[in-house]
Amino acid sequence: MDRTMLVLGAGSGTGAAVARRFGREGFHVAVVGRRREPLDALVSDLAEEGTTATAFPTDLTDEVRVAELLAAVTSALPPIEAIYYGPSSPVTFTPARQLTVAEADRYWGLLVLPLIHTVSATLPGMIERGRGAILAAIGGTGARAMPEMSGPGPAAAAARNYLQGLHSEVAPHGVYVGLLTIGALILGSEMADVTPRDSYEFPTVESAALAEQLWDMSAVRNTFENLVPTDSIFGP
């Protein structure tokens, strides 16, 4: 295991599934989330599956902690050759007319700034080695605004814009940037766990299927973005 997959947002759902999928490909997996307990449980599960993983409990909204995280992973583990960015937090949609600066700033500090910080710290090494993958997932409102569904959308749209530009810039250097835009409830995620089954209004998707898509995107490298589902209401 001479390469590391850094999973930011690995507590449950897609992040945990990504850790499993890339672990099967021989990556050492660095799992990052707010709370140690689910990370330790994931590390234990991965070990039983034959994957070596290390937990790094970190508040991604704290710039100092993110810097410490990146320094720790870089010094302790093999080179970072893949990143998945998909931190989770309780999402409450807000009508755009009611969105406050404080709420917008909270999402910006979770979905945009730590992503840029992580890429800035790890991309030079990927370019130098001539290989790497930067993967992320956002909710559908980051691609298309919907009435009564603002909140995370503006920040997710900014992250999408940043990654789309990055995709074209770094491809000639052997680095792939790919995005899943998800207009479905992810089974096994924190949000799904607190959502009564009879109140599901969106399609549902298994986190393992999302992880498989991300792996395929990083291997084939023929598109920047996949919509989930493909006929998502958040598509063009």
PDB file of C-alpha atoms in Angstrom:
ATOM      1  CA  MET A   1       0.000   0.000   0.000  1.00  0.00           C
ATOM      2  CA  ASP A   2       2.233   2.750  -1.319  1.00  0.00           C
ATOM      3  CA  ARG A   3      -0.533   5.278  -1.947  1.00  0.00           C
ATOM      4  CA  THR A   4      -3.161   6.955   0.182  1.00  0.00           C
ATOM      5  CA  MET A   5      -6.808   7.751  -0.415  1.00  0.00           C
ATOM      6  CA  LEU A   6      -7.856  10.690   1.776  1.00  0.00           C
ATOM      7  CA  VAL A   7     -11.573  10.499   2.550  1.00  0.00           C
ATOM      8  CA  LEU A   8     -12.934  13.704   4.038  1.00  0.00           C
ATOM      9  CA  GLY A   9     -16.391  12.976   5.371  1.00  0.00           C
ATOM     10  CA  ALA A  10     -16.025   9.274   6.163  1.00  0.00           C
ATOM     11  CA  GLY A  11     -18.318   8.826   9.135  1.00  0.00           C
ATOM     12  CA  SER A  12     -21.104   7.058   7.236  1.00  0.00           C
ATOM     13  CA  GLY A  13     -22.828   6.850   3.890  1.00  0.00           C
ATOM     14  CA  THR A  14     -20.861   7.638   0.759  1.00  0.00           C
ATOM     15  CA  GLY A  15     -17.568   8.428   2.484  1.00  0.00           C
ATOM     16  CA  ALA A  16     -17.443   5.065   4.221  1.00  0.00           C
ATOM     17  CA  ALA A  17     -18.367   3.316   0.970  1.00  0.00           C
ATOM     18  CA  VAL A  18     -15.629   5.188  -0.900  1.00  0.00           C
ATOM     19  CA  ALA A  19     -13.124   4.111   1.748  1.00  0.00           C
ATOM     20  CA  ARG A  20     -14.143   0.488   1.192  1.00  0.00           C
ATOM     21  CA  ARG A  21     -14.070   0.727  -2.605  1.00  0.00           C
ATOM     22  CA  PHE A  22     -10.660   2.340  -2.861  1.00  0.00           C
ATOM     23  CA  GLY A  23      -9.317   0.125  -0.100  1.00  0.00           C
ATOM     24  CA  ARG A  24     -10.092  -2.879  -2.288  1.00  0.00           C
ATOM     25  CA  GLU A  25      -7.831  -1.331  -4.922  1.00  0.00           C
ATOM     26  CA  GLY A  26      -4.864  -1.325  -2.560  1.00  0.00           C
ATOM     27  CA  PHE A  27      -5.008   2.202  -1.186  1.00  0.00           C
ATOM     28  CA  HIS A  28      -4.129   2.963   2.410  1.00  0.00           C
ATOM     29  CA  VAL A  29      -7.202   4.911   3.480  1.00  0.00           C
ATOM     30  CA  ALA A  30      -7.119   7.985   5.716  1.00  0.00           C
ATOM     31  CA  VAL A  31     -10.638   8.505   7.051  1.00  0.00           C
ATOM     32  CA  VAL A  32     -11.642  11.935   8.308  1.00  0.00           C
ATOM     33  CA  GLY A  33     -14.776  12.994  10.168  1.00  0.00           C
ATOM     34  CA  ARG A  34     -15.962  14.986  13.138  1.00  0.00           C
ATOM     35  CA  ARG A  35     -16.316  12.140  15.633  1.00  0.00           C
ATOM     36  CA  ARG A  36     -13.752   9.485  16.525  1.00  0.00           C
ATOM     37  CA  GLU A  37     -16.176   6.674  17.381  1.00  0.00           C
ATOM     38  CA  PRO A  38     -17.593   6.047  13.896  1.00  0.00           C
ATOM     39  CA  LEU A  39     -14.137   6.482  12.376  1.00  0.00           C
ATOM     40  CA  ASP A  40     -12.634   3.870  14.697  1.00  0.00           C
ATOM     41  CA  ALA A  41     -15.504   1.513  13.885  1.00  0.00           C
ATOM     42  CA  LEU A  42     -14.905   2.038  10.169  1.00  0.00           C
ATOM     43  CA  VAL A  43     -11.163   1.421  10.547  1.00  0.00           C
ATOM     44  CA  SER A  44     -11.952  -1.842  12.349  1.00  0.00           C
ATOM     45  CA  ASP A  45     -14.406  -2.924   9.646  1.00  0.00           C
ATOM     46  CA  LEU A  46     -11.913  -2.079   6.914  1.00  0.00           C
ATOM     47  CA  ALA A  47      -9.217  -4.104   8.660  1.00  0.00           C
ATOM     48  CA  GLU A  48     -11.505  -7.144   8.606  1.00  0.00           C
ATOM     49  CA  GLU A  49     -11.887  -6.590   4.854  1.00  0.00           C
ATOM     50  CA  GLY A  50      -8.125  -6.432   4.345  1.00  0.00           C
ATOM     51  CA  THR A  51      -7.777  -2.656   4.051  1.00  0.00           C
ATOM     52  CA  THR A  52      -5.326  -0.672   6.137  1.00  0.00           C
ATOM     53  CA  ALA A  53      -6.891   2.560   7.354  1.00  0.00           C
ATOM     54  CA  THR A  54      -6.087   5.348   9.782  1.00  0.00           C
ATOM     55  CA  ALA A  55      -8.584   7.618  11.539  1.00  0.00           C
ATOM     56  CA  PHE A  56      -8.103  11.375  11.757  1.00  0.00           C
ATOM     57  CA  PRO A  57     -10.934  13.025  13.722  1.00  0.00           C
ATOM     58  CA  THR A  58     -11.065  16.610  12.462  1.00  0.00           C
ATOM     59  CA  ASP A  59     -13.470  19.523  12.347  1.00  0.00           C
ATOM     60  CA  LEU A  60     -13.188  20.543   8.711  1.00  0.00           C
ATOM     61  CA  THR A  61     -14.610  23.983   9.437  1.00  0.00           C
ATOM     62  CA  ASP A  62     -11.527  24.797  11.550  1.00  0.00           C
ATOM     63  CA  GLU A  63      -8.760  26.006   9.224  1.00  0.00           C
ATOM     64  CA  VAL A  64      -6.013  25.323  11.761  1.00  0.00           C
ATOM     65  CA  ARG A  65      -7.228  21.759  12.322  1.00  0.00           C
ATOM     66  CA  VAL A  66      -7.371  21.147   8.573  1.00  0.00           C
ATOM     67  CA  ALA A  67      -3.770  22.305   8.213  1.00  0.00           C
ATOM     68  CA  GLU A  68      -2.747  19.995  11.060  1.00  0.00           C
ATOM     69  CA  LEU A  69      -4.664  17.118   9.464  1.00  0.00           C
ATOM     70  CA  LEU A  70      -2.957  17.514   6.101  1.00  0.00           C
ATOM     71  CA  ALA A  71       0.464  17.738   7.736  1.00  0.00           C
ATOM     72  CA  ALA A  72      -0.221  14.612   9.810  1.00  0.00           C
ATOM     73  CA  VAL A  73      -1.453  12.546   6.858  1.00  0.00           C
ATOM     74  CA  THR A  74       1.441  13.658   4.679  1.00  0.00           C
ATOM     75  CA  SER A  75       4.059  12.797   7.292  1.00  0.00           C
ATOM     76  CA  ALA A  76       2.579   9.507   8.517  1.00  0.00           C
ATOM     77  CA  LEU A  77       1.203   7.825   5.397  1.00  0.00           C
ATOM     78  CA  PRO A  78       2.179   7.068   1.794  1.00  0.00           C
ATOM     79  CA  PRO A  79       1.703   9.842  -0.779  1.00  0.00           C
ATOM     80  CA  ILE A  80      -1.861  11.073  -1.227  1.00  0.00           C
ATOM     81  CA  GLU A  81      -2.902   9.982  -4.710  1.00  0.00           C
ATOM     82  CA  ALA A  82      -6.666  10.267  -4.341  1.00  0.00           C
ATOM     83  CA  ILE A  83      -9.043  12.521  -2.435  1.00  0.00           C
ATOM     84  CA  TYR A  84     -12.753  12.240  -1.816  1.00  0.00           C
ATOM     85  CA  TYR A  85     -14.434  15.344  -0.447  1.00  0.00           C
ATOM     86  CA  GLY A  86     -17.964  14.870   0.817  1.00  0.00           C
ATOM     87  CA  PRO A  87     -18.449  16.118   4.375  1.00  0.00           C
ATOM     88  CA  SER A  88     -21.909  15.621   5.787  1.00  0.00           C
ATOM     89  CA  SER A  89     -23.908  17.804   8.105  1.00  0.00           C
ATOM     90  CA  PRO A  90     -27.577  18.098   8.985  1.00  0.00           C
ATOM     91  CA  VAL A  91     -29.160  19.870   6.013  1.00  0.00           C
ATOM     92  CA  THR A  92     -32.211  22.067   6.384  1.00  0.00           C
ATOM     93  CA  PHE A  93     -33.356  23.658   3.173  1.00  0.00           C
ATOM     94  CA  THR A  94     -34.160  27.342   3.439  1.00  0.00           C
ATOM     95  CA  PRO A  95     -36.137  29.506   1.015  1.00  0.00           C
ATOM     96  CA  ALA A  96     -33.696  31.798  -0.781  1.00  0.00           C
ATOM     97  CA  ARG A  97     -35.656  34.814   0.422  1.00  0.00           C
ATOM     98  CA  GLN A  98     -34.934  33.778   4.019  1.00  0.00           C
ATOM     99  CA  LEU A  99     -31.273  32.783   3.675  1.00  0.00           C
ATOM    100  CA  THR A 100     -29.058  34.619   6.153  1.00  0.00           C
ATOM    101  CA  VAL A 101     -25.408  35.564   5.921  1.00  0.00           C
ATOM    102  CA  ALA A 102     -24.670  33.366   8.943  1.00  0.00           C
ATOM    103  CA  GLU A 103     -26.248  30.301   7.331  1.00  0.00           C
ATOM    104  CA  ALA A 104     -24.546  30.908   3.989  1.00  0.00           C
ATOM    105  CA  ASP A 105     -21.216  31.379   5.754  1.00  0.00           C
ATOM    106  CA  ARG A 106     -21.642  28.093   7.639  1.00  0.00           C
ATOM    107  CA  TYR A 107     -22.068  26.130   4.418  1.00  0.00           C
ATOM    108  CA  TRP A 108     -19.246  28.033   2.715  1.00  0.00           C
ATOM    109  CA  GLY A 109     -16.957  27.078   5.585  1.00  0.00           C
ATOM    110  CA  LEU A 110     -17.843  23.399   5.189  1.00  0.00           C
ATOM    111  CA  LEU A 111     -18.266  22.864   1.452  1.00  0.00           C
ATOM    112  CA  VAL A 112     -15.812  25.298  -0.137  1.00  0.00           C
ATOM    113  CA  LEU A 113     -12.918  26.524   1.999  1.00  0.00           C
ATOM    114  CA  PRO A 114     -11.685  23.142   3.335  1.00  0.00           C
ATOM    115  CA  LEU A 115     -11.937  21.717  -0.187  1.00  0.00           C
ATOM    116  CA  ILE A 116      -9.706  24.456  -1.591  1.00  0.00           C
ATOM    117  CA  HIS A 117      -7.337  24.094   1.370  1.00  0.00           C
ATOM    118  CA  THR A 118      -7.020  20.348   0.806  1.00  0.00           C
ATOM    119  CA  VAL A 119      -6.494  20.634  -2.933  1.00  0.00           C
ATOM    120  CA  SER A 120      -3.934  23.416  -2.533  1.00  0.00           C
ATOM    121  CA  ALA A 121      -1.907  21.245  -0.165  1.00  0.00           C
ATOM    122  CA  THR A 122      -2.048  17.996  -2.132  1.00  0.00           C
ATOM    123  CA  LEU A 123      -2.269  18.923  -5.807  1.00  0.00           C
ATOM    124  CA  PRO A 124       1.406  19.915  -6.237  1.00  0.00           C
ATOM    125  CA  GLY A 125       2.497  16.413  -5.208  1.00  0.00           C
ATOM    126  CA  MET A 126       0.022  14.800  -7.588  1.00  0.00           C
ATOM    127  CA  ILE A 127       1.241  16.947 -10.473  1.00  0.00           C
ATOM    128  CA  GLU A 128       4.857  16.183  -9.627  1.00  0.00           C
ATOM    129  CA  ARG A 129       4.137  12.435  -9.651  1.00  0.00           C
ATOM    130  CA  GLY A 130       2.011  12.749 -12.795  1.00  0.00           C
ATOM    131  CA  ARG A 131      -1.025  10.986 -11.345  1.00  0.00           C
ATOM    132  CA  GLY A 132      -3.877  11.532  -8.937  1.00  0.00           C
ATOM    133  CA  ALA A 133      -7.627  11.882  -8.529  1.00  0.00           C
ATOM    134  CA  ILE A 134      -9.720  14.523  -6.792  1.00  0.00           C
ATOM    135  CA  LEU A 135     -13.314  13.377  -6.300  1.00  0.00           C
ATOM    136  CA  ALA A 136     -16.278  15.039  -4.651  1.00  0.00           C
ATOM    137  CA  ALA A 137     -20.025  14.794  -4.228  1.00  0.00           C
ATOM    138  CA  ILE A 138     -22.590  17.558  -3.831  1.00  0.00           C
ATOM    139  CA  GLY A 139     -26.344  17.766  -3.572  1.00  0.00           C
ATOM    140  CA  GLY A 140     -28.432  18.522  -6.626  1.00  0.00           C
ATOM    141  CA  THR A 141     -29.165  22.111  -5.622  1.00  0.00           C
ATOM    142  CA  GLY A 142     -25.511  22.876  -6.293  1.00  0.00           C
ATOM    143  CA  ALA A 143     -26.216  22.315  -9.990  1.00  0.00           C
ATOM    144  CA  ARG A 144     -29.720  23.721 -10.252  1.00  0.00           C
ATOM    145  CA  ALA A 145     -31.562  25.961  -7.834  1.00  0.00           C
ATOM    146  CA  MET A 146     -35.065  25.002  -6.770  1.00  0.00           C
ATOM    147  CA  PRO A 147     -37.713  27.122  -5.044  1.00  0.00           C
ATOM    148  CA  GLU A 148     -37.710  26.756  -1.260  1.00  0.00           C
ATOM    149  CA  MET A 149     -34.474  24.704  -1.393  1.00  0.00           C
ATOM    150  CA  SER A 150     -31.645  27.153  -0.789  1.00  0.00           C
ATOM    151  CA  GLY A 151     -29.161  26.829   2.073  1.00  0.00           C
ATOM    152  CA  PRO A 152     -26.300  24.559   0.999  1.00  0.00           C
ATOM    153  CA  GLY A 153     -26.946  25.201  -2.698  1.00  0.00           C
ATOM    154  CA  PRO A 154     -24.959  28.431  -3.185  1.00  0.00           C
ATOM    155  CA  ALA A 155     -21.870  26.966  -1.496  1.00  0.00           C
ATOM    156  CA  ALA A 156     -22.230  23.661  -3.352  1.00  0.00           C
ATOM    157  CA  ALA A 157     -22.486  25.602  -6.621  1.00  0.00           C
ATOM    158  CA  ALA A 158     -19.252  27.406  -5.784  1.00  0.00           C
ATOM    159  CA  ALA A 159     -17.513  24.093  -5.086  1.00  0.00           C
ATOM    160  CA  ARG A 160     -18.811  22.733  -8.394  1.00  0.00           C
ATOM    161  CA  ASN A 161     -17.523  25.799 -10.255  1.00  0.00           C
ATOM    162  CA  TYR A 162     -14.097  25.449  -8.644  1.00  0.00           C
ATOM    163  CA  LEU A 163     -13.830  21.743  -9.428  1.00  0.00           C
ATOM    164  CA  GLN A 164     -15.020  22.154 -13.006  1.00  0.00           C
ATOM    165  CA  GLY A 165     -12.299  24.696 -13.714  1.00  0.00           C
ATOM    166  CA  LEU A 166      -9.747  22.514 -11.966  1.00  0.00           C
ATOM    167  CA  HIS A 167     -10.800  19.506 -14.051  1.00  0.00           C
ATOM    168  CA  SER A 168      -9.604  21.083 -17.289  1.00  0.00           C
ATOM    169  CA  GLU A 169      -6.492  22.645 -15.798  1.00  0.00           C
ATOM    170  CA  VAL A 170      -4.958  19.538 -14.260  1.00  0.00           C
ATOM    171  CA  ALA A 171      -5.972  16.824 -16.731  1.00  0.00           C
ATOM    172  CA  PRO A 172      -2.842  17.404 -18.865  1.00  0.00           C
ATOM    173  CA  HIS A 173      -0.770  16.683 -15.746  1.00  0.00           C
ATOM    174  CA  GLY A 174      -2.288  13.238 -15.162  1.00  0.00           C
ATOM    175  CA  VAL A 175      -4.674  14.365 -12.423  1.00  0.00           C
ATOM    176  CA  TYR A 176      -8.392  13.661 -12.724  1.00  0.00           C
ATOM    177  CA  VAL A 177     -11.120  15.770 -11.106  1.00  0.00           C
ATOM    178  CA  GLY A 178     -14.629  14.313 -10.967  1.00  0.00           C
ATOM    179  CA  LEU A 179     -17.933  15.186  -9.330  1.00  0.00           C
ATOM    180  CA  LEU A 180     -21.111  13.314  -8.445  1.00  0.00           C
ATOM    181  CA  THR A 181     -24.151  15.574  -8.267  1.00  0.00           C
ATOM    182  CA  ILE A 182     -26.725  13.688  -6.265  1.00  0.00           C
ATOM    183  CA  GLY A 183     -30.442  14.346  -6.424  1.00  0.00           C
ATOM    184  CA  ALA A 184     -31.387  11.389  -4.268  1.00  0.00           C
ATOM    185  CA  LEU A 185     -31.502  10.363  -0.636  1.00  0.00           C
ATOM    186  CA  ILE A 186     -28.426   8.278   0.155  1.00  0.00           C
ATOM    187  CA  LEU A 187     -29.391   5.185   2.119  1.00  0.00           C
ATOM    188  CA  GLY A 188     -27.169   4.725   5.153  1.00  0.00           C
ATOM    189  CA  SER A 189     -26.324   8.415   5.374  1.00  0.00           C
ATOM    190  CA  GLU A 190     -26.929  10.567   8.435  1.00  0.00           C
ATOM    191  CA  MET A 191     -29.798  12.330   6.679  1.00  0.00           C
ATOM    192  CA  ALA A 192     -31.447   9.069   5.638  1.00  0.00           C
ATOM    193  CA  ASP A 193     -31.120   7.715   9.156  1.00  0.00           C
ATOM    194  CA  VAL A 194     -33.251  10.561  10.545  1.00  0.00           C
ATOM    195  CA  THR A 195     -35.758  10.631   7.671  1.00  0.00           C
ATOM    196  CA  PRO A 196     -38.873   8.456   8.091  1.00  0.00           C
ATOM    197  CA  ARG A 197     -39.200   6.040   5.187  1.00  0.00           C
ATOM    198  CA  ASP A 198     -42.777   7.097   4.464  1.00  0.00           C
ATOM    199  CA  SER A 199     -41.659  10.708   3.983  1.00  0.00           C
ATOM    200  CA  TYR A 200     -39.120  10.041   1.204  1.00  0.00           C
ATOM    201  CA  GLU A 201     -39.841  12.459  -1.637  1.00  0.00           C
ATOM    202  CA  PHE A 202     -36.646  11.916  -3.636  1.00  0.00           C
ATOM    203  CA  PRO A 203     -35.308   8.799  -5.306  1.00  0.00           C
ATOM    204  CA  THR A 204     -33.004   6.732  -3.129  1.00  0.00           C
ATOM    205  CA  VAL A 205     -29.551   5.378  -3.878  1.00  0.00           C
ATOM    206  CA  GLU A 206     -27.167   3.013  -2.129  1.00  0.00           C
ATOM    207  CA  SER A 207     -23.878   4.525  -0.994  1.00  0.00           C
ATOM    208  CA  ALA A 208     -21.977   1.553  -2.434  1.00  0.00           C
ATOM    209  CA  ALA A 209     -23.359   2.369  -5.888  1.00  0.00           C
ATOM    210  CA  LEU A 210     -22.095   5.940  -5.564  1.00  0.00           C
ATOM    211  CA  ALA A 211     -18.654   4.723  -4.522  1.00  0.00           C
ATOM    212  CA  GLU A 212     -18.581   2.411  -7.528  1.00  0.00           C
ATOM    213  CA  GLN A 213     -19.414   5.325  -9.808  1.00  0.00           C
ATOM    214  CA  LEU A 214     -16.624   7.407  -8.320  1.00  0.00           C
ATOM    215  CA  TRP A 215     -14.140   4.589  -8.814  1.00  0.00           C
ATOM    216  CA  ASP A 216     -15.244   4.116 -12.414  1.00  0.00           C
ATOM    217  CA  MET A 217     -15.024   7.858 -13.100  1.00  0.00           C
ATOM    218  CA  SER A 218     -11.487   7.981 -11.735  1.00  0.00           C
ATOM    219  CA  ALA A 219     -10.480   4.982 -13.838  1.00  0.00           C
ATOM    220  CA  VAL A 220     -12.120   5.918 -17.154  1.00  0.00           C
ATOM    221  CA  ARG A 221     -11.701   9.711 -16.872  1.00  0.00           C
ATOM    222  CA  ASN A 222     -14.012  10.618 -19.739  1.00  0.00           C
ATOM    223  CA  THR A 223     -16.342  13.039 -17.952  1.00  0.00           C
ATOM    224  CA  PHE A 224     -16.238  15.658 -15.226  1.00  0.00           C
ATOM    225  CA  GLU A 225     -19.679  15.144 -13.719  1.00  0.00           C
ATOM    226  CA  ASN A 226     -22.255  12.390 -13.311  1.00  0.00           C
ATOM    227  CA  LEU A 227     -25.827  13.059 -12.224  1.00  0.00           C
ATOM    228  CA  VAL A 228     -27.536  10.650  -9.840  1.00  0.00           C
ATOM    229  CA  PRO A 229     -30.052   9.584 -10.953  1.00  0.00           C
ATOM    230  CA  THR A 230     -29.263  10.198 -14.601  1.00  0.00           C
ATOM    231  CA  ASP A 231     -32.716  11.746 -15.126  1.00  0.00           C
ATOM    232  CA  SER A 232     -32.393  13.929 -12.028  1.00  0.00           C
ATOM    233  CA  ILE A 233     -34.624  16.983 -11.772  1.00  0.00           C
ATOM    234  CA  PHE A 234     -31.425  18.880 -11.022  1.00  0.00           C
ATOM    235  CA  GLY A 235     -29.990  18.133 -14.457  1.00  0.00           C
ATOM    236  CA  PRO A 236     -29.911  20.441 -17.482  1.00  0.00           C
TER     237      PRO A 236
END
